[in-house]
Tab-separated table of C-alpha atoms and ligand atoms in Angstrom:
chain	number	residue	atom	x	y	z
Y	1	UNK	CA	-44.577	-47.192	1.496
Y	2	UNK	CA	-44.872	-43.525	2.389
Y	3	UNK	CA	-45.414	-40.700	-0.109
Y	4	UNK	CA	-45.583	-37.099	0.983
Y	5	UNK	CA	-46.432	-38.181	4.507
Y	6	UNK	CA	-49.488	-40.131	3.403
Y	7	UNK	CA	-49.641	-43.848	4.011
Y	8	UNK	CA	-50.380	-45.608	0.766
Y	9	UNK	CA	-49.840	-49.077	2.187
Y	10	UNK	CA	-50.953	-50.018	5.630
Y	11	UNK	CA	-48.239	-50.715	8.145
Y	12	UNK	CA	-50.358	-53.167	10.027
Y	13	UNK	CA	-53.054	-55.262	8.339
Y	14	UNK	CA	-55.174	-54.983	11.488
Y	15	UNK	CA	-55.511	-51.255	10.691
Y	16	UNK	CA	-57.149	-52.012	7.370
Y	17	UNK	CA	-60.441	-50.685	8.562
Y	18	UNK	CA	-61.817	-49.118	5.432
Y	19	UNK	CA	-61.209	-52.113	3.159
Y	20	UNK	CA	-63.349	-54.296	5.357
Y	21	UNK	CA	-66.109	-51.940	6.380
Y	22	UNK	CA	-68.162	-52.106	3.206
Y	23	UNK	CA	-67.035	-55.459	1.891
Y	24	UNK	CA	-68.863	-58.747	2.402
Y	25	UNK	CA	-66.901	-61.177	4.541
Y	26	UNK	CA	-66.591	-63.718	1.751
Y	27	UNK	CA	-64.449	-61.463	-0.523
Y	28	UNK	CA	-61.691	-61.041	2.095
Y	29	UNK	CA	-59.755	-64.201	1.385
Y	30	UNK	CA	-57.302	-65.049	4.163
Y	31	UNK	CA	-58.460	-62.116	6.309
Y	32	UNK	CA	-58.853	-62.724	9.999
Y	33	UNK	CA	-62.386	-63.078	11.191
Y	34	UNK	CA	-63.593	-60.183	13.341
Y	35	UNK	CA	-64.530	-61.009	16.966
Y	36	UNK	CA	-68.300	-61.075	16.611
Y	37	UNK	CA	-68.710	-60.248	20.319
Y	38	UNK	CA	-67.070	-56.804	19.877
Y	39	UNK	CA	-69.225	-54.072	18.389
Y	40	UNK	CA	-67.830	-52.961	14.987
Y	41	UNK	CA	-67.603	-49.323	15.932
Y	42	UNK	CA	-65.630	-49.792	19.241
Y	43	UNK	CA	-62.865	-52.010	17.799
Y	44	UNK	CA	-62.409	-49.845	14.628
Y	45	UNK	CA	-62.320	-46.539	16.427
Y	46	UNK	CA	-59.707	-47.647	19.030
Y	47	UNK	CA	-57.142	-48.530	16.389
Y	48	UNK	CA	-57.933	-45.615	14.016
Y	49	UNK	CA	-57.354	-42.902	16.711
Y	50	UNK	CA	-54.087	-44.333	18.097
Y	51	UNK	CA	-51.732	-42.620	15.650
Y	52	UNK	CA	-53.226	-39.098	15.628
Y	53	UNK	CA	-53.495	-39.306	19.414
Y	54	UNK	CA	-49.800	-40.111	19.638
Y	55	UNK	CA	-48.968	-37.154	17.391
Y	56	UNK	CA	-51.244	-34.961	19.478
Y	57	UNK	CA	-49.561	-36.143	22.667
Y	58	UNK	CA	-46.107	-35.327	21.280
Y	59	UNK	CA	-47.340	-31.886	20.177
Y	60	UNK	CA	-48.764	-31.276	23.652
Y	61	UNK	CA	-45.450	-32.256	25.239
Y	62	UNK	CA	-43.568	-29.924	22.901
Y	63	UNK	CA	-46.016	-27.122	23.649
Y	64	UNK	CA	-45.655	-27.727	27.389
Y	65	UNK	CA	-41.860	-27.681	27.082
Y	66	UNK	CA	-42.033	-24.438	25.119
Y	67	UNK	CA	-44.329	-22.856	27.723
Y	68	UNK	CA	-42.019	-23.945	30.558
Y	69	UNK	CA	-38.917	-22.596	28.807
Y	70	UNK	CA	-40.657	-19.309	28.003
Y	71	UNK	CA	-41.781	-18.994	31.611
Y	72	UNK	CA	-38.268	-19.708	32.902
Y	73	UNK	CA	-36.801	-17.196	30.428
Y	74	UNK	CA	-39.397	-14.609	31.369
Y	75	UNK	CA	-38.781	-14.931	35.116
Y	76	UNK	CA	-35.036	-14.989	34.699
Y	77	UNK	CA	-34.877	-11.800	32.619
Y	78	UNK	CA	-37.358	-9.995	34.791
Y	79	UNK	CA	-35.644	-11.022	37.968
Y	80	UNK	CA	-34.870	-7.927	40.035
Y	81	UNK	CA	-35.121	-5.222	37.365
Y	82	UNK	CA	-33.644	-2.761	39.906
Y	83	UNK	CA	-30.402	-4.704	39.823
Y	84	UNK	CA	-30.207	-4.350	36.055
Y	85	UNK	CA	-31.074	-0.663	36.181
Y	86	UNK	CA	-28.288	-0.047	38.715
Y	87	UNK	CA	-25.850	-1.962	36.560
Y	88	UNK	CA	-26.966	-0.037	33.504
Y	89	UNK	CA	-26.524	3.284	35.318
Y	90	UNK	CA	-23.058	2.290	36.516
Y	91	UNK	CA	-22.134	1.310	32.978
Y	92	UNK	CA	-23.423	4.615	31.587
Y	93	UNK	CA	-21.534	6.560	34.302
Y	94	UNK	CA	-18.360	4.672	33.489
Y	95	UNK	CA	-18.661	5.226	29.754
Y	96	UNK	CA	-19.432	8.948	30.084
Y	97	UNK	CA	-16.589	9.331	32.605
Y	98	UNK	CA	-14.212	7.534	30.251
Y	99	UNK	CA	-15.463	9.670	27.408
Y	100	UNK	CA	-14.891	12.991	29.210
Y	101	UNK	CA	-11.490	11.831	30.485
Y	102	UNK	CA	-10.501	10.743	26.996
Y	103	UNK	CA	-11.691	14.084	25.619
Y	104	UNK	CA	-9.602	15.907	28.232
Y	105	UNK	CA	-6.444	13.913	27.558
Y	106	UNK	CA	-7.027	14.294	23.821
Y	107	UNK	CA	-7.124	18.100	24.225
Y	108	UNK	CA	-3.997	17.999	26.400
Y	109	UNK	CA	-2.220	15.860	23.807
Y	110	UNK	CA	-3.269	18.275	21.054
Y	111	UNK	CA	-1.808	21.238	23.004
Y	112	UNK	CA	1.380	19.295	23.753
Y	113	UNK	CA	1.797	18.198	20.148
Y	114	UNK	CA	1.355	21.786	18.879
Y	115	UNK	CA	4.027	22.942	21.369
Y	116	UNK	CA	6.253	20.105	20.173
Y	117	UNK	CA	5.648	21.052	16.521
Y	118	UNK	CA	6.351	24.726	17.293
Y	119	UNK	CA	9.613	24.302	19.220
Y	120	UNK	CA	10.735	20.951	17.847
Y	121	UNK	CA	9.493	20.667	14.253
Y	122	UNK	CA	10.215	17.493	12.309
Y	123	UNK	CA	13.398	17.734	10.264
Y	124	UNK	CA	12.792	17.970	6.537
Y	125	UNK	CA	12.174	14.573	5.021
Y	126	UNK	CA	12.046	12.829	8.384
Y	127	UNK	CA	9.129	11.438	10.353
Y	128	UNK	CA	11.165	10.723	13.510
Y	129	UNK	CA	13.921	13.305	13.856
Y	130	UNK	CA	13.050	16.661	15.392
Y	131	UNK	CA	15.163	19.778	15.952
Y	132	UNK	CA	14.367	21.855	19.032
Y	133	UNK	CA	15.043	25.578	19.511
Y	134	UNK	CA	14.593	27.745	22.607
Y	135	UNK	CA	11.517	29.989	22.939
Y	136	UNK	CA	11.798	33.110	20.689
Y	137	UNK	CA	14.464	31.487	18.473
Y	138	UNK	CA	13.782	30.584	14.832
Y	139	UNK	CA	14.899	27.318	13.318
Y	140	UNK	CA	16.535	26.829	9.954
Y	141	UNK	CA	18.423	23.836	8.640
Y	142	UNK	CA	19.229	22.361	12.059
Y	143	UNK	CA	20.259	25.726	13.565
Y	144	UNK	CA	18.447	28.175	15.851
Y	145	UNK	CA	18.518	31.950	15.327
Y	146	UNK	CA	17.714	34.733	17.759
Y	147	UNK	CA	16.908	38.182	16.314
Y	148	UNK	CA	17.227	40.659	19.174
Y	149	UNK	CA	15.016	43.708	19.523
Y	150	UNK	CA	17.423	45.532	21.873
Y	151	UNK	CA	20.670	47.063	20.619
Y	152	UNK	CA	24.296	47.165	21.847
Y	153	UNK	CA	27.842	47.444	20.430
Y	154	UNK	CA	29.568	44.546	18.654
Y	155	UNK	CA	31.627	43.282	21.658
Y	156	UNK	CA	28.606	43.271	23.990
Y	157	UNK	CA	26.532	41.578	21.278
Y	158	UNK	CA	29.179	38.873	20.877
Y	159	UNK	CA	29.235	38.305	24.661
Y	160	UNK	CA	25.446	38.367	24.934
Y	161	UNK	CA	25.094	35.607	22.319
Y	162	UNK	CA	27.724	33.528	24.134
Y	163	UNK	CA	25.834	33.964	27.415
Y	164	UNK	CA	22.741	32.538	25.677
Y	165	UNK	CA	24.662	29.391	24.787
Y	166	UNK	CA	25.290	30.477	21.189
Y	167	UNK	CA	27.432	32.916	19.199
Y	168	UNK	CA	26.965	35.856	16.811
Y	169	UNK	CA	25.746	34.327	13.552
Y	170	UNK	CA	28.302	32.693	11.250
Y	171	UNK	CA	27.029	32.613	7.655
Y	172	UNK	CA	28.216	29.512	5.839
Y	173	UNK	CA	25.953	29.168	2.796
Y	174	UNK	CA	23.798	30.992	0.293
Y	175	UNK	CA	20.736	29.252	1.765
Y	176	UNK	CA	21.586	30.625	5.205
Y	177	UNK	CA	22.067	34.167	3.804
Y	178	UNK	CA	18.700	33.815	2.024
Y	179	UNK	CA	17.013	32.738	5.243
Y	180	UNK	CA	18.496	35.689	7.197
Y	181	UNK	CA	17.498	38.160	4.454
Y	182	UNK	CA	13.949	36.799	4.546
Y	183	UNK	CA	13.773	36.721	8.371
Y	184	UNK	CA	15.067	40.285	8.893
Y	185	UNK	CA	12.366	41.609	6.538
Y	186	UNK	CA	9.924	41.029	9.421
Y	187	UNK	CA	11.555	44.067	11.166
Y	188	UNK	CA	12.227	46.636	8.449
Y	189	UNK	CA	14.780	49.263	9.470
Y	190	UNK	CA	16.494	47.009	12.024
Y	191	UNK	CA	20.179	46.318	11.500
Y	192	UNK	CA	21.893	43.351	13.088
Y	193	UNK	CA	25.478	42.580	14.064
Y	194	UNK	CA	26.828	39.375	12.540
Y	195	UNK	CA	29.852	37.463	13.874
Y	196	UNK	CA	32.358	38.873	11.383
Y	197	UNK	CA	35.255	41.273	12.200
Y	198	UNK	CA	38.647	42.436	10.911
Y	199	UNK	CA	39.534	44.165	14.217
Y	200	UNK	CA	42.674	42.017	14.699
Y	201	UNK	CA	44.212	42.544	11.259
Y	202	UNK	CA	42.711	45.193	8.986
Y	203	UNK	CA	41.416	43.546	5.826
Y	204	UNK	CA	41.481	40.005	7.252
Y	205	UNK	CA	37.895	39.155	7.985
Y	206	UNK	CA	37.326	36.389	10.525
Y	207	UNK	CA	34.205	34.782	11.899
Y	208	UNK	CA	33.804	34.651	15.710
Y	209	UNK	CA	34.937	30.996	15.755
Y	210	UNK	CA	38.226	32.043	14.056
Y	211	UNK	CA	37.293	30.782	10.571
Y	212	UNK	CA	38.485	33.114	7.788
Y	213	UNK	CA	35.799	34.542	5.497
Y	214	UNK	CA	35.373	32.312	2.442
Y	215	UNK	CA	35.685	34.170	-0.898
Y	216	UNK	CA	32.648	32.297	-2.256
Y	217	UNK	CA	30.391	32.871	0.688
Y	218	UNK	CA	30.343	36.642	1.226
Y	219	UNK	CA	27.485	39.020	0.625
Y	220	UNK	CA	28.851	42.570	0.844
Y	221	UNK	CA	26.840	45.398	-0.619
Y	222	UNK	CA	28.655	46.698	-3.690
Y	223	UNK	CA	31.566	48.914	-2.605
Y	224	UNK	CA	31.862	47.329	0.876
Y	225	UNK	CA	33.811	46.694	2.996
Y	226	UNK	CA	35.342	50.158	2.681
Y	227	UNK	CA	36.695	50.714	6.226
Y	228	UNK	CA	35.232	54.217	6.104
Y	229	UNK	CA	37.527	56.674	7.924
Y	230	UNK	CA	39.723	53.721	8.809
Y	231	UNK	CA	37.311	52.917	11.670
Y	232	UNK	CA	35.008	50.143	10.367
Y	233	UNK	CA	35.951	46.690	11.655
Y	234	UNK	CA	32.598	44.958	12.320
Y	235	UNK	CA	29.860	43.704	9.973
Y	236	UNK	CA	26.083	44.299	9.940
Y	237	UNK	CA	23.143	43.235	7.804
Y	238	UNK	CA	21.047	44.366	6.068
Y	239	UNK	CA	22.731	47.607	5.111
Y	240	UNK	CA	20.479	48.124	2.146
Y	241	UNK	CA	19.070	45.879	-0.531
Y	242	UNK	CA	20.596	46.214	-3.959
Y	243	UNK	CA	17.740	45.363	-6.363
Y	244	UNK	CA	20.228	43.787	-8.773
Y	245	UNK	CA	21.779	41.665	-6.029
Y	246	UNK	CA	19.121	41.279	-3.338
Y	247	UNK	CA	21.267	38.890	-1.283
Y	248	UNK	CA	24.181	41.298	-0.999
Y	249	UNK	CA	23.404	43.089	2.241
Y	250	UNK	CA	26.574	43.343	4.399
Y	251	UNK	CA	28.419	46.507	5.373
Y	252	UNK	CA	31.430	47.119	7.586
Y	253	UNK	CA	30.805	49.756	10.240
Y	254	UNK	CA	32.217	51.080	13.533
Y	255	UNK	CA	32.134	48.358	16.215
Y	256	UNK	CA	31.077	50.931	18.876
Y	257	UNK	CA	27.710	51.556	17.167
Y	258	UNK	CA	24.602	50.056	18.704
Y	259	UNK	CA	22.620	47.572	16.631
Y	260	UNK	CA	20.453	44.547	17.142
Y	261	UNK	CA	22.152	41.149	16.806
Y	262	UNK	CA	21.578	37.708	15.379
Y	263	UNK	CA	22.674	34.915	17.693
Y	264	UNK	CA	22.998	31.354	16.425
Y	265	UNK	CA	23.087	27.983	18.149
Y	266	UNK	CA	22.656	24.378	17.104
Y	267	UNK	CA	19.170	22.854	17.338
Y	268	UNK	CA	18.857	20.010	19.852
Y	269	UNK	CA	17.970	16.845	17.971
Y	270	UNK	CA	15.398	14.491	19.471
Y	271	UNK	CA	13.931	11.232	18.149
Y	272	UNK	CA	10.369	10.104	18.627
V	1	MMA	C1	28.213	55.132	4.040
V	1	MMA	C2	29.218	54.167	3.426
V	1	MMA	C3	29.350	52.920	4.270
V	1	MMA	C4	29.664	53.300	5.676
V	1	MMA	C5	28.622	54.242	6.228
V	1	MMA	C6	28.950	54.687	7.611
V	1	MMA	C7	25.881	55.455	4.266
V	1	MMA	O1	26.912	54.598	3.911
V	1	MMA	O2	30.469	54.784	3.323
V	1	MMA	O3	30.355	52.072	3.787
V	1	MMA	O4	29.786	52.152	6.453
V	1	MMA	O5	28.522	55.387	5.407
V	1	MMA	O6	27.899	55.428	8.136
V	2	CA	CA1	31.400	50.358	5.346
């Protein structure tokens, strides 16, 4: 029986050294008689040291194994430290090279994405559809607008816009008129030809694509068009801003006058 690692009952009766040492022979009924030729101390000691010696031997073996493994580990990890240093340097080179290359391509991507956002902004409410306008053109509602700084007569302006792949602006909504009013405020004093004329039939206003002027979508300044002197067949904006009707800014004027122009073209749609 073993309790907490202490033997309370002897495994082998021959190991019962202590019970016999101080007892007279007669009280040990059934006990084997000791070999009287062997000295008491020699026989007792041999059997009493066997178990601790075994434990000691095992401990020594374990210790030896641990020393051997530590030695092997030590020599393995210290084997050719130069080799490890070279590897470490190569690894550091590679990581710093990757880092600087990544930094470079990140900067390039940032520049490219700002160019993309400038010329091809995302369409309102979309995360994939973009509308692209040429350099120096403004974008509004899927259309591109060019506000010229140079001036020319109405016919030349019409032809110039066509040569740019567009046309003199055709105003189709209140929102578009609002946008143009806002945009032209950036150049106060400038007046711009729009794509509206009654040169063919006096009083019949047509857009450059042949569409007749819609009654609901016209923004003449109060009192216009007046065909002053019977010579005014082309439209400009802004003539002047009526504080009561800030959107009403058109005037009919002589087509031979020189003004700036607003060209319009459709934005190119791309998907990302
Ligand atoms: C007046 C007015 C306009 C006309 C211009 C021409 C200043 O405004 O009659 O309708 O177009 O003159 O200069
Ligand atoms: Ca007029």
